[in-house]
Amino acid sequence: MSPRIEPIGPDDWRRWRDVRVRALAEDPDAFACSAHLLGADAPEEQWRRALGDRTIHLAVDAGRDVGMIGLRPGAEPELVSMWVAPEARRAGVGRLLVDAVLEQAGERPVILRVMAGNDAAIAFYAGRGFVLTSREPDQEGALTMRRAAPAARGAWPRPAGRPRRPGAPPPGPTADQ
Ligand SMILES: CC(C)(COP(=O)(O)OP(=O)(O)OC[C@H]1O[C@@H](n2cnc3c(N)ncnc32)[C@H](O)[C@@H]1OP(=O)(O)O)[C@@H](O)C(=O)NCCC(=O)NCCS
C-alpha cells in the first residue's frame, strides 16, 4: 500500500459521504449516536455545511478512498470521524491520517471522544500521544482523550546552545502525555 492523505472541500462531499456511510454501516459501535445523524439520508446541503465547519482528510490508495479523519477548529481542536477501511488496517493509514490533523493543529492541544470499550482505538490513540482524560463515559458512552500541545510535551527541540537546567528531566514525553 502507498496511501496518500488528501484534504477535501465542500465540492468533494460525495466522496466523504460514501466513506462515512460505509464507516457507520460497518463499524456502527465505534461512533456516538449523534454521529449517526449525518448519514446516508442527509441532503447535499447538510454534507456541504458539515464540510464547512470541520476539515476532512481522506486516505486514498490505488484510487480508492480507504479512510477519513476530521478536525473541528477551536482553541483545543477536536479530532473527529476517524475510520480506516478494514482491508486497509494495520498498514499505517490511521497513523498518517492522525499526523495530518496534528500538523494542522500545530501548537495547540488536540482532544477527541472515543466510545468506552473501543480498546483498539484507545490503544491506537495512545500510540499517537493521547491520554484518557475521563474515567466515566459521557451520556453517549464516550470517553475523552487529549494530546498535550507539543511545547507542554517537551516535543520541541531546545534552542541550540541553551543548556538544560540542572536537575531538569531529559526531553521527552511528560506525565501529561
Ligand atoms: C482505530 C483505527 C482507526 C486504526 O487504524 P489503522 O490504519 O489500522 O492504524 P495503524 O495501522 O496506523 O496503526 C498504528 C498503531 O496503532 C496501534 N493499533 C492499531 N490498531 C490496533 C488494534 N486493533 N489493536 C491494538 N492496537 C492497534 C498499533 O500500535 C499500530 O501499530 P502496529 O500496526 O505497528 O502495531 C482503525 O482500526 C479503525 O478505523 N477502527 C474502526 C473505527 C474506529 O474505531 N474509529 C475510532 C473512532 S473514535
CSV table of C-alpha atoms and ligand atoms in Angstrom, one decimal:
chain,number,residue,atom,x,y,z
A,1,MET,CA,0.0,0.0,0.0
A,2,SER,CA,1.1,3.5,-0.7
A,3,PRO,CA,-1.7,5.7,0.7
A,4,ARG,CA,-1.9,9.4,0.2
A,5,ILE,CA,-3.7,11.8,2.6
A,6,GLU,CA,-5.8,14.4,0.9
A,7,PRO,CA,-7.7,17.4,2.4
A,8,ILE,CA,-11.1,17.7,0.8
A,9,GLY,CA,-13.6,20.6,0.4
A,10,PRO,CA,-17.4,21.0,0.1
A,11,ASP,CA,-17.3,20.1,-3.6
A,12,ASP,CA,-16.0,16.6,-2.6
A,13,TRP,CA,-19.0,16.0,-0.4
A,14,ARG,CA,-20.0,12.8,-2.3
A,15,ARG,CA,-16.6,11.2,-1.6
A,16,TRP,CA,-16.9,11.9,2.1
A,17,ARG,CA,-20.5,10.8,2.2
A,18,ASP,CA,-19.5,7.4,0.7
A,19,VAL,CA,-16.7,6.8,3.1
A,20,ARG,CA,-18.7,8.0,6.1
A,21,VAL,CA,-21.8,5.9,5.2
A,22,ARG,CA,-19.6,2.8,4.9
A,23,ALA,CA,-17.9,3.6,8.2
A,24,LEU,CA,-21.3,4.0,10.0
A,25,ALA,CA,-22.6,0.8,8.4
A,26,GLU,CA,-19.5,-1.4,9.1
A,27,ASP,CA,-18.5,0.0,12.5
A,28,PRO,CA,-21.6,1.5,14.0
A,29,ASP,CA,-20.5,1.0,17.6
A,30,ALA,CA,-17.3,3.0,17.0
A,31,PHE,CA,-19.4,6.2,16.6
A,32,ALA,CA,-21.6,8.0,19.1
A,33,CYS,CA,-25.4,8.2,18.4
A,34,SER,CA,-25.0,11.9,17.4
A,35,ALA,CA,-22.6,10.9,14.6
A,36,HIS,CA,-25.3,8.7,13.0
A,37,LEU,CA,-27.4,11.8,12.4
A,38,LEU,CA,-25.2,12.7,9.4
A,39,GLY,CA,-25.7,9.5,7.3
A,40,ALA,CA,-27.0,8.2,4.0
A,41,ASP,CA,-30.2,10.1,4.2
A,42,ALA,CA,-28.7,13.6,4.7
A,43,PRO,CA,-29.2,16.0,1.8
A,44,GLU,CA,-26.3,17.6,-0.1
A,45,GLU,CA,-26.7,20.9,1.7
A,46,GLN,CA,-26.1,19.2,5.1
A,47,TRP,CA,-22.9,17.5,3.8
A,48,ARG,CA,-21.6,20.7,2.4
A,49,ARG,CA,-22.4,22.6,5.6
A,50,ALA,CA,-20.7,19.9,7.7
A,51,LEU,CA,-17.6,20.2,5.4
A,52,GLY,CA,-17.6,23.9,6.2
A,53,ASP,CA,-17.3,23.6,9.9
A,54,ARG,CA,-14.5,21.0,10.0
A,55,THR,CA,-11.6,19.9,7.9
A,56,ILE,CA,-11.8,16.4,6.4
A,57,HIS,CA,-8.8,14.4,5.1
A,58,LEU,CA,-9.3,11.3,3.1
A,59,ALA,CA,-6.8,8.4,2.7
A,60,VAL,CA,-6.6,7.4,-0.9
A,61,ASP,CA,-4.9,4.2,-2.0
A,62,ALA,CA,-4.8,3.0,-5.6
A,63,GLY,CA,-7.5,5.5,-6.5
A,64,ARG,CA,-9.9,4.3,-3.7
A,65,ASP,CA,-10.9,6.2,-0.6
A,66,VAL,CA,-9.9,4.0,2.3
A,67,GLY,CA,-10.1,6.2,5.3
A,68,MET,CA,-11.1,9.5,6.8
A,69,ILE,CA,-10.4,11.9,9.7
A,70,GLY,CA,-11.8,15.3,10.7
A,71,LEU,CA,-10.7,18.2,12.8
A,72,ARG,CA,-13.1,20.7,14.2
A,73,PRO,CA,-11.5,24.1,14.9
A,74,GLY,CA,-11.1,25.6,18.4
A,75,ALA,CA,-8.5,26.6,21.0
A,76,GLU,CA,-8.3,22.8,21.5
A,77,PRO,CA,-9.3,21.4,18.1
A,78,GLU,CA,-11.3,18.2,18.2
A,79,LEU,CA,-10.3,15.1,16.2
A,80,VAL,CA,-13.5,13.5,14.8
A,81,SER,CA,-14.7,10.9,12.2
A,82,MET,CA,-11.6,8.6,12.4
A,83,TRP,CA,-12.1,5.5,10.3
A,84,VAL,CA,-9.9,3.2,8.2
A,85,ALA,CA,-11.5,0.6,5.9
A,86,PRO,CA,-11.0,-2.9,7.3
A,87,GLU,CA,-8.9,-4.0,4.2
A,88,ALA,CA,-6.5,-1.1,4.8
A,89,ARG,CA,-6.0,-1.5,8.6
A,90,ARG,CA,-2.7,-2.1,10.3
A,91,ALA,CA,-0.8,-0.7,7.4
A,92,GLY,CA,-0.1,2.8,8.9
A,93,VAL,CA,-3.1,4.6,7.3
A,94,GLY,CA,-4.6,5.7,10.6
A,95,ARG,CA,-1.2,7.0,11.7
A,96,LEU,CA,-0.9,9.0,8.5
A,97,LEU,CA,-4.4,10.5,9.0
A,98,VAL,CA,-3.7,11.5,12.6
A,99,ASP,CA,-0.4,13.0,11.7
A,100,ALA,CA,-2.2,15.2,9.1
A,101,VAL,CA,-4.6,16.7,11.7
A,102,LEU,CA,-1.8,17.0,14.3
A,103,GLU,CA,0.2,19.0,11.7
A,104,GLN,CA,-2.9,21.2,11.1
A,105,ALA,CA,-3.4,21.7,14.9
A,106,GLY,CA,0.1,23.0,15.1
A,107,GLU,CA,1.0,24.2,18.6
A,108,ARG,CA,-2.5,23.5,20.1
A,109,PRO,CA,-3.5,20.5,22.2
A,110,VAL,CA,-6.0,18.1,20.4
A,111,ILE,CA,-9.0,16.4,22.1
A,112,LEU,CA,-11.2,13.6,21.0
A,113,ARG,CA,-14.0,11.3,22.1
A,114,VAL,CA,-13.8,7.6,21.8
A,115,MET,CA,-16.5,5.1,22.7
A,116,ALA,CA,-15.8,3.3,26.0
A,117,GLY,CA,-14.8,-0.3,25.2
A,118,ASN,CA,-13.2,0.6,21.8
A,119,ASP,CA,-9.9,-0.7,23.1
A,120,ALA,CA,-8.4,-0.9,19.7
A,121,ALA,CA,-9.0,2.8,19.0
A,122,ILE,CA,-7.8,3.7,22.5
A,123,ALA,CA,-4.6,1.8,22.0
A,124,PHE,CA,-4.2,3.4,18.6
A,125,TYR,CA,-4.6,6.9,20.0
A,126,ALA,CA,-2.4,6.2,23.0
A,127,GLY,CA,0.3,5.3,20.5
A,128,ARG,CA,-0.1,8.8,18.9
A,129,GLY,CA,0.4,10.6,22.3
A,130,PHE,CA,-3.2,10.9,23.5
A,131,VAL,CA,-4.1,10.1,27.1
A,132,LEU,CA,-7.5,9.4,28.6
A,133,THR,CA,-8.9,12.4,30.5
A,134,SER,CA,-12.2,11.0,31.7
A,135,ARG,CA,-12.9,7.9,33.8
A,136,GLU,CA,-16.6,7.7,33.3
A,137,PRO,CA,-18.3,7.6,29.9
A,138,ASP,CA,-20.5,10.6,29.0
A,139,GLN,CA,-24.2,10.4,28.1
A,140,GLU,CA,-23.4,8.9,24.7
A,141,GLY,CA,-21.0,6.3,26.2
A,142,ALA,CA,-17.8,8.1,25.1
A,143,LEU,CA,-14.6,8.8,27.0
A,144,THR,CA,-12.4,11.8,26.2
A,145,MET,CA,-8.7,11.8,25.3
A,146,ARG,CA,-6.3,14.7,24.9
A,147,ARG,CA,-2.9,15.2,23.4
A,148,ALA,CA,-1.0,18.0,25.0
A,149,ALA,CA,0.5,20.8,23.0
A,150,PRO,CA,3.9,20.0,21.6
A,151,ALA,CA,5.6,22.6,24.0
A,152,ALA,CA,3.9,21.1,27.0
A,153,ARG,CA,5.1,17.6,25.9
A,154,GLY,CA,8.7,18.8,25.6
A,155,ALA,CA,8.5,17.8,22.0
A,156,TRP,CA,10.1,20.9,20.7
A,157,PRO,CA,13.9,21.0,20.3
A,158,ARG,CA,15.7,23.2,22.8
A,159,PRO,CA,17.3,26.3,21.2
A,160,ALA,CA,20.9,25.5,20.2
A,161,GLY,CA,23.5,26.2,22.8
A,162,ARG,CA,21.0,26.6,25.7
A,163,PRO,CA,22.0,24.1,28.4
A,164,ARG,CA,19.3,22.1,30.3
A,165,ARG,CA,18.6,23.4,33.8
A,166,PRO,CA,20.4,21.3,36.4
A,167,GLY,CA,18.1,18.6,37.7
A,168,ALA,CA,15.6,19.1,34.8
A,169,PRO,CA,14.2,15.9,33.3
A,170,PRO,CA,15.5,14.9,29.9
A,171,PRO,CA,13.5,16.0,26.9
A,172,GLY,CA,10.6,13.6,26.1
A,173,PRO,CA,7.0,12.8,27.0
A,174,THR,CA,5.8,14.3,30.3
A,175,ALA,CA,3.4,12.7,32.7
A,176,ASP,CA,0.7,14.6,31.0
A,177,GLN,CA,1.3,12.9,27.7
B,1,LIG,C1,-8.5,2.5,15.1
B,1,LIG,C2,-8.2,2.6,13.6
B,1,LIG,C3,-8.5,4.0,13.0
B,1,LIG,C4,-6.7,2.3,13.4
B,1,LIG,O1,-6.4,2.5,12.0
B,1,LIG,P1,-5.2,1.7,11.3
B,1,LIG,O2,-4.9,2.3,10.0
B,1,LIG,O3,-5.4,0.2,11.4
B,1,LIG,O4,-4.0,2.0,12.3
B,1,LIG,P2,-2.4,2.0,12.0
B,1,LIG,O5,-2.1,0.9,11.0
B,1,LIG,O6,-1.9,3.3,11.6
B,1,LIG,O7,-1.9,1.6,13.5
B,1,LIG,C5,-0.9,2.3,14.2
B,1,LIG,C6,-0.7,1.6,15.5
B,1,LIG,O8,-1.8,1.8,16.3
B,1,LIG,C7,-2.0,0.6,17.1
B,1,LIG,N1,-3.2,-0.1,16.7
B,1,LIG,C8,-3.9,0.0,15.6
B,1,LIG,N2,-4.9,-0.9,15.5
B,1,LIG,C9,-4.9,-1.5,16.7
B,1,LIG,C10,-5.7,-2.6,17.3
B,1,LIG,N3,-6.8,-3.1,16.6
B,1,LIG,N4,-5.4,-3.0,18.5
B,1,LIG,C11,-4.3,-2.5,19.2
B,1,LIG,N5,-3.5,-1.6,18.7
B,1,LIG,C12,-3.8,-1.1,17.5
B,1,LIG,C13,-0.8,-0.3,16.9
B,1,LIG,O9,0.2,0.1,17.8
B,1,LIG,C14,-0.4,0.2,15.4
B,1,LIG,O10,1.0,-0.1,15.1
B,1,LIG,P3,1.4,-1.5,14.6
B,1,LIG,O11,0.5,-1.9,13.5
B,1,LIG,O12,2.8,-1.2,14.1
B,1,LIG,O13,1.4,-2.4,15.8
B,1,LIG,C15,-9.0,1.5,12.8
B,1,LIG,O14,-8.8,0.3,13.4
B,1,LIG,C16,-10.5,1.8,12.6
B,1,LIG,O15,-10.9,2.5,11.7
B,1,LIG,N6,-11.3,1.2,13.5
B,1,LIG,C17,-12.8,1.3,13.4
B,1,LIG,C18,-13.3,2.7,13.6
B,1,LIG,C19,-12.9,3.3,14.9
B,1,LIG,O16,-12.8,2.7,15.9
B,1,LIG,N7,-12.6,4.7,14.8
B,1,LIG,C20,-12.3,5.4,16.0
B,1,LIG,C21,-13.4,6.3,16.4
B,1,LIG,S1,-13.1,7.2,17.9
